[in-house]
Short mmCIF file of C-alpha atoms and ligand atoms in Angstrom, two decimals:
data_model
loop_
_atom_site.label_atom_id
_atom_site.label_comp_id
_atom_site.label_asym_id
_atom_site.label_seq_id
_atom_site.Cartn_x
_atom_site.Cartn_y
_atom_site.Cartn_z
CA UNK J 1 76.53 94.08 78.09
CA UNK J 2 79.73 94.74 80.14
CA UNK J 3 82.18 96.77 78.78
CA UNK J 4 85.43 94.88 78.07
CA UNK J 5 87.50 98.05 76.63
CA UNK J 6 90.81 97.89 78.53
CA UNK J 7 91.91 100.59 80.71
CA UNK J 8 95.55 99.30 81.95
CA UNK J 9 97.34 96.39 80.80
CA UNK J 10 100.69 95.23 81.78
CA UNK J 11 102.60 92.26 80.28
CA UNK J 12 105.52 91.00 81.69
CA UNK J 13 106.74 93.85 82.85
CA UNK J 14 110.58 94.57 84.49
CA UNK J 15 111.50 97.93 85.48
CA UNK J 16 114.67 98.02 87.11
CA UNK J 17 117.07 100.49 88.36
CA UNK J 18 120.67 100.30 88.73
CA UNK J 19 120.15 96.34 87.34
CA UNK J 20 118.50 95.51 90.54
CA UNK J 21 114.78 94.73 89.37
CA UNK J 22 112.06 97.39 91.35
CA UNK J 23 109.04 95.04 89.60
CA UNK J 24 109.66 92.07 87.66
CA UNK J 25 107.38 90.10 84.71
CA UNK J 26 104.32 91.91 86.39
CA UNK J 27 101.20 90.90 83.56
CA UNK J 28 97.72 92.11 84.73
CA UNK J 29 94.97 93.65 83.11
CA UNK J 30 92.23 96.34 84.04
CA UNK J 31 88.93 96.93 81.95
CA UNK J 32 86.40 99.66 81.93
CA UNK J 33 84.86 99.74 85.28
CA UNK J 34 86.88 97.79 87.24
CA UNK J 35 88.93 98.62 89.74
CA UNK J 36 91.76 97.27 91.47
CA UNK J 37 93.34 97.85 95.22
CA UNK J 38 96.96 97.07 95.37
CA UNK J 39 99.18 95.92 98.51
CA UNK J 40 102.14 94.98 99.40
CA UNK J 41 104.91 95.26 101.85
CA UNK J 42 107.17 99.12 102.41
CA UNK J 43 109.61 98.53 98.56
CA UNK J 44 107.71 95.66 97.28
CA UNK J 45 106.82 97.90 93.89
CA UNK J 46 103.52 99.55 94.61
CA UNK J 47 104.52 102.93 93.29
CA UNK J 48 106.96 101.73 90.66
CA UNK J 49 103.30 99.99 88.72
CA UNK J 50 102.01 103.43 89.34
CA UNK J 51 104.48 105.50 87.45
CA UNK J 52 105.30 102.80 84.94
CA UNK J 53 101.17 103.44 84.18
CA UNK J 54 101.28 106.46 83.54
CA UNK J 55 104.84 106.46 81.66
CA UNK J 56 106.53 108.33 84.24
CA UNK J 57 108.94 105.32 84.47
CA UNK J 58 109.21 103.21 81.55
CA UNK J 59 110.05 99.45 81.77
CA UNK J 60 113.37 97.72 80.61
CA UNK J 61 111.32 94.64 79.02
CA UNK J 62 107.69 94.01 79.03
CA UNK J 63 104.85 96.13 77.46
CA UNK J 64 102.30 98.78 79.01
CA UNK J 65 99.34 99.60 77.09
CA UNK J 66 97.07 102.50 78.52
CA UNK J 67 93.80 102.95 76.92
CA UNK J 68 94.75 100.06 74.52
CA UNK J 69 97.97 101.84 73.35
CA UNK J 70 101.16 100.55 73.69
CA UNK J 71 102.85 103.49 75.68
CA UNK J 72 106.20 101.63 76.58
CA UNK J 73 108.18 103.28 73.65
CA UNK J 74 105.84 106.03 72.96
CA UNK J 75 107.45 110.09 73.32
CA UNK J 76 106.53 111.49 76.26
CA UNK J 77 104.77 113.90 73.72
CA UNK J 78 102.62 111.28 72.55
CA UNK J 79 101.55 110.67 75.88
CA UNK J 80 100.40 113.89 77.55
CA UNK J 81 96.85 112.94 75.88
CA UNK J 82 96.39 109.57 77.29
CA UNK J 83 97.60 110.70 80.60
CA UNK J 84 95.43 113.51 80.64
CA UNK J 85 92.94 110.96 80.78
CA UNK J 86 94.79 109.83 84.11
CA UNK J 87 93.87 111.28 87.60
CA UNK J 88 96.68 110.98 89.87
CA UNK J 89 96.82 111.42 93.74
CA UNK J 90 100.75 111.01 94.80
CA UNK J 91 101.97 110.22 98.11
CA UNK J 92 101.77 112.65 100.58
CA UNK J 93 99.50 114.97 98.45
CA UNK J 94 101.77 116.86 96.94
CA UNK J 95 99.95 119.90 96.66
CA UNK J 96 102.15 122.89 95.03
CA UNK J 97 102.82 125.23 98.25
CA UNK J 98 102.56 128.34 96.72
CA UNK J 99 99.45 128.00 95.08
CA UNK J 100 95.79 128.39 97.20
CA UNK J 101 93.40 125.20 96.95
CA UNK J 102 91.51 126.93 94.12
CA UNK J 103 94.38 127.50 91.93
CA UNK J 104 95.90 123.83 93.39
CA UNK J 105 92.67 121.97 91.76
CA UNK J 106 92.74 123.94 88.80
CA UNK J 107 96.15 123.24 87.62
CA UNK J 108 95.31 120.11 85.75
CA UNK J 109 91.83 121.76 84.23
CA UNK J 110 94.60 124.77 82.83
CA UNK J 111 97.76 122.86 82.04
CA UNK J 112 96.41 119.53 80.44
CA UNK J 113 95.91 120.83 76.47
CA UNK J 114 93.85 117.60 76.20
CA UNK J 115 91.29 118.23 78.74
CA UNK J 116 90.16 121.60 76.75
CA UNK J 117 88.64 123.45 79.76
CA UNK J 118 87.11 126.61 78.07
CA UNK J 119 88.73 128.98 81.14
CA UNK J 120 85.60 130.65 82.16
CA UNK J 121 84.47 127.23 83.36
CA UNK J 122 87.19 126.51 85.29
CA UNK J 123 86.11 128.42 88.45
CA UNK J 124 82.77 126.36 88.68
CA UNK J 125 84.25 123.15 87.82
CA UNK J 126 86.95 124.00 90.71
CA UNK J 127 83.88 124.76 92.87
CA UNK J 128 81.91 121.39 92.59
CA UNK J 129 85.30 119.05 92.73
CA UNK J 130 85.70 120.53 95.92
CA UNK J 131 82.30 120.77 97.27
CA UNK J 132 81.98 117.13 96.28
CA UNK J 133 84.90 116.25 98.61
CA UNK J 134 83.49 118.94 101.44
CA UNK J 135 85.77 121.83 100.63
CA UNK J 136 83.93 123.88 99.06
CA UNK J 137 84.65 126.69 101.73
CA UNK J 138 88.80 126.66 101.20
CA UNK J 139 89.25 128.01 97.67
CA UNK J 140 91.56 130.84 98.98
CA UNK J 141 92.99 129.01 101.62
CA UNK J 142 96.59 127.55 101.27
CA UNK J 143 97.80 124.02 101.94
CA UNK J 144 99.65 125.25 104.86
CA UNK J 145 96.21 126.20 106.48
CA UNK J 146 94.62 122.88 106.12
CA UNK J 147 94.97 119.85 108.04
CA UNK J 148 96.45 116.61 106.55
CA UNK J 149 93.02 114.72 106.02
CA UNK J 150 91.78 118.43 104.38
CA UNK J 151 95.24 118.43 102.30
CA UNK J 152 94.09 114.27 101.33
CA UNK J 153 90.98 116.16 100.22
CA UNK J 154 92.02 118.60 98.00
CA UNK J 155 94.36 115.68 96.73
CA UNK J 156 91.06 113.80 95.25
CA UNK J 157 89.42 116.72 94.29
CA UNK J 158 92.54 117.41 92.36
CA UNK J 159 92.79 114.31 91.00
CA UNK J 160 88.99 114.01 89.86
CA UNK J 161 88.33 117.48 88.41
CA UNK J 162 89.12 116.14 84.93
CA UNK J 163 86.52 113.25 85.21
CA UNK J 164 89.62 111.05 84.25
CA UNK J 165 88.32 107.81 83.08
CA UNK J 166 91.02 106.12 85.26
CA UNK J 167 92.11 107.43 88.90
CA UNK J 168 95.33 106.69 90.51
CA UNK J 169 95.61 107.11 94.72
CA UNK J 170 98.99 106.23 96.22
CA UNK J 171 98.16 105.85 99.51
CA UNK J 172 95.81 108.16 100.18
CA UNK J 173 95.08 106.87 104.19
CA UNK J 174 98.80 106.84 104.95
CA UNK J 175 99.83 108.93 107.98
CA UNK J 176 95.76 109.58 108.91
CA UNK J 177 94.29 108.70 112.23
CA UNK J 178 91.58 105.59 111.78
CA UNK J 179 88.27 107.69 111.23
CA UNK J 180 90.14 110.59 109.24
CA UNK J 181 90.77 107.47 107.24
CA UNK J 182 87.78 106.28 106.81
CA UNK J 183 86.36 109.50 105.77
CA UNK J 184 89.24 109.44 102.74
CA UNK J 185 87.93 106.22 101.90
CA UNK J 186 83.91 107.16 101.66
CA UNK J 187 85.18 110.04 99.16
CA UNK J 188 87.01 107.49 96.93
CA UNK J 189 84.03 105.17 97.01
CA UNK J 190 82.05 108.31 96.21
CA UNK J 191 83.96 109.23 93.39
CA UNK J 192 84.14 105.62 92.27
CA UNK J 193 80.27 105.27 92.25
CA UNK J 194 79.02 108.82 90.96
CA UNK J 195 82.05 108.57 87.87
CA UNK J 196 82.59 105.47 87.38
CA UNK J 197 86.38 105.74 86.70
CA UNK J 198 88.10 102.74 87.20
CA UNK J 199 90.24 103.23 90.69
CA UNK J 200 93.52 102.24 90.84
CA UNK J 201 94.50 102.36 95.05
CA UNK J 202 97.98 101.19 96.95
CA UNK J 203 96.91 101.17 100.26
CA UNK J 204 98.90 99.98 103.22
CA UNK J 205 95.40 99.25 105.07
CA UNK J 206 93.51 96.37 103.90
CA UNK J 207 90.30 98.16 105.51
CA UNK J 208 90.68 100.57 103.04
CA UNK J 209 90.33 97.84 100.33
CA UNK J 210 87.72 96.28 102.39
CA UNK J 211 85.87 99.47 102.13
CA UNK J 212 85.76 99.53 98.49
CA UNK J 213 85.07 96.12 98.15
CA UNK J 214 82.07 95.78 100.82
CA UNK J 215 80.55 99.05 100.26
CA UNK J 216 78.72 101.68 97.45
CA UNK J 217 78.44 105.47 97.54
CA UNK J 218 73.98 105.90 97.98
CA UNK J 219 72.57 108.98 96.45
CA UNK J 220 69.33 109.10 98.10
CA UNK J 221 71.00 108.93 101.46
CA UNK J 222 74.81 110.31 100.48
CA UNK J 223 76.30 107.84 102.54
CA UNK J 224 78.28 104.40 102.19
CA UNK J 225 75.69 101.50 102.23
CA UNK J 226 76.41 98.03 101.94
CA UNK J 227 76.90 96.65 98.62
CA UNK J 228 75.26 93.34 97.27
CA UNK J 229 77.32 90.92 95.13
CA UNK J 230 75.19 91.83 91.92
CA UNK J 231 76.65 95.48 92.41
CA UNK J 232 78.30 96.95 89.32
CA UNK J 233 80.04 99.16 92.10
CA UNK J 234 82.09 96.39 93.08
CA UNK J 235 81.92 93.57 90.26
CA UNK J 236 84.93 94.06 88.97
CA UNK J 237 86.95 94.86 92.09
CA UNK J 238 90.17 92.62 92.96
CA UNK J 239 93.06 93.05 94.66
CA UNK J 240 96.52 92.64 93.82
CA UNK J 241 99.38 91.74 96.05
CA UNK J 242 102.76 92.75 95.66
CA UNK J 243 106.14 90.61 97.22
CA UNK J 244 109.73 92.03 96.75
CA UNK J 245 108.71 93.17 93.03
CA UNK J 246 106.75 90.43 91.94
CA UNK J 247 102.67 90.03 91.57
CA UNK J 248 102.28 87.08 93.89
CA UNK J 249 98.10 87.36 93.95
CA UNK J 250 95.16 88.47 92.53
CA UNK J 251 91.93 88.16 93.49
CA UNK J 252 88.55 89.19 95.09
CA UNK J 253 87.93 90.32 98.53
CA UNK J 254 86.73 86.94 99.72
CA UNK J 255 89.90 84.83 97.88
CA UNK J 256 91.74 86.97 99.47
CA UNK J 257 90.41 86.59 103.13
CA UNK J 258 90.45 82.72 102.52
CA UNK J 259 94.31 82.66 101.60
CA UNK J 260 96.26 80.26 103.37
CA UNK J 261 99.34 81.86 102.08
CA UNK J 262 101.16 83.21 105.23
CA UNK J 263 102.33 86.71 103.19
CA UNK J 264 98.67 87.51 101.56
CA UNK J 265 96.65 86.17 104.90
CA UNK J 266 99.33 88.68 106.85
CA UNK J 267 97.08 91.50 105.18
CA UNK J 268 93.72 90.18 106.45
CA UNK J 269 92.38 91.86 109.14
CA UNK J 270 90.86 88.84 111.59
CA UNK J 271 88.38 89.90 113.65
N1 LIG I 1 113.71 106.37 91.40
C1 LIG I 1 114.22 105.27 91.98
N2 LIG I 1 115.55 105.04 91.97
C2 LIG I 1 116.06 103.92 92.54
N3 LIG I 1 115.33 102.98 93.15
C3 LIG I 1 114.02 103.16 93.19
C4 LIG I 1 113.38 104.32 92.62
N4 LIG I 1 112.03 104.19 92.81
C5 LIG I 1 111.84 103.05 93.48
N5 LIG I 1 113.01 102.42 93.71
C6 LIG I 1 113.16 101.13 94.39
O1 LIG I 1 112.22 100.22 93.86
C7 LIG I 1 111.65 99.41 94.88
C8 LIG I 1 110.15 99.57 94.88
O2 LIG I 1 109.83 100.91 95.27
P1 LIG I 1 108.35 101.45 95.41
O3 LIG I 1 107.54 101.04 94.23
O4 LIG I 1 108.46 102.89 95.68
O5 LIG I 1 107.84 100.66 96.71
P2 LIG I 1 106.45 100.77 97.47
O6 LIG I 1 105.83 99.41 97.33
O7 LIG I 1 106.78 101.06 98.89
O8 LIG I 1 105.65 101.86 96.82
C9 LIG I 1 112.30 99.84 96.19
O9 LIG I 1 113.36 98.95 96.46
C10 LIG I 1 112.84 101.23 95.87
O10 LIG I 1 113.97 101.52 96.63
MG1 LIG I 2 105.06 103.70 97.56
#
């Protein structure tokens, strides 16, 4: 039986600033165990459906509803549960400067009352989100010392040390050479595959979506292998494509390479 609860739904939703609209009447919806990879040109509203997700921004018509509940009037109070249930990578990182990579991928184990990390199992828990991403070496290191693919790393591991049932990445490739990259990407498929949080990815590289739409995470192996249609991994993968603050498509990998629509086929890598 698949499982239909719904993760993310948006319906009709405006968010504007200043009256000029950032996203307008943007309706889409995201159940258990799907995921979704999300494009769109530099100001086309990528990031503005990631906050407005998570209630950072809230819409001026329209409806959110994360985790089935309707969040678009709801306190910010009345939130902090629900998004504690949210794993966020933000552009660029944004690892806090002054803390080391232990203390970094702790912070939302220790300052999300919802997650209810008993603290003398934050340490391990620390330990294996960053030893799943390769890390497992920097715990007293500082973001300074690390490289910008490492800093990417600690990012995910960040962002996954809850086990969030849904995990946000704002382009997590951006500013990385090709195989650095591509070595972000295997992660988020690896995360994807061992948790089975529904990902939620802006990306300005369609490989990246390719990646997650072509390929599964392989314990036996603990690489990337090809993924077959049938593959829960990648069933309920689609992509959505954003255009000066409006949804224009959505759709799978192979709608999407057979668009004929100049602005989505612009996206397609040709080979
Ligand atoms: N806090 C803000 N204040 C004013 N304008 C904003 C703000 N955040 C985003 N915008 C505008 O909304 C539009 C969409 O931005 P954004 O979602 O960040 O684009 P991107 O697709 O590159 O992530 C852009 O025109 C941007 O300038
Ligand atoms: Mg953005």
């Amino acid at each position: 039986m698949p499982n239909t609860d719904s993760i993310l739904r948006f319906e009709k939703v405006t968010v504007a600033f200043g009256g000029d609209p950032a996203i307008e009447d943007v309706s889409f919806e995201i159940r258990a165990g799907e995921s979704r990879v999300i494009l769109g040109a530099a100001g086309s509203g990528k990031t503005v459906i990631l906050k407005t997700s998570v209630g950072l921004l809230r819409p001026d018509s329209g409806r959110v509803f994360l985790f089935g509940q309707d969040i678009t009037e709801m306190k910010e109070q009345d939130q902090f549960d629900l998004r504690a249930r949210v794993g966020m990578l933000f552009q660029e990182s944004a690892l806090f400067d002054s803390l080391n990579i232990e203390e970094n991928v702790a912070y939302p184990l220790l300052n999300q009352k919802a997650v209810n990390c008993p603290e003398d199992q934050v340490h391990a828990r620390v330990e294996e989100a960053l030893t799943f991403v390769e890390l497992g070496h920097t715990l007293e290191k500082f973001p300074s010392e690390l490289s910008g693919g490492m800093r990417r790393r600690v990012g995910i591991a960040r962002a996954n040390v809850t086990e969030p049932a849904m995990v946000i990445y704002d382009s997590p490739t951006a500013g990385l050479d090709p195989i650095t990259a591509n070595n972000i990407m295997a992660l988020i498929v690896k995360e994807r595959d061992v948790r089975h949080a529904t990902t939620v990815m802006v990306t300005q590289r369609f490989q990246d979506g390719a990646i997650m739409a072509r390929y599964k995470y392989d314990r036996a192996t603990e690489t990337l292998v090809a993924a077959t249609p049938g593959d829960a991994s990648i069933a309920g993968l689609k992509f959505l494509v954003m255009k000066q603050g409006r949804l224009v498509f959505e759709g799978t990998l192979a709608e999407m390479e057979q668009s004929k629509d100049p602005y989505i086929s612009k996206f397609v890598l040709r080979n």
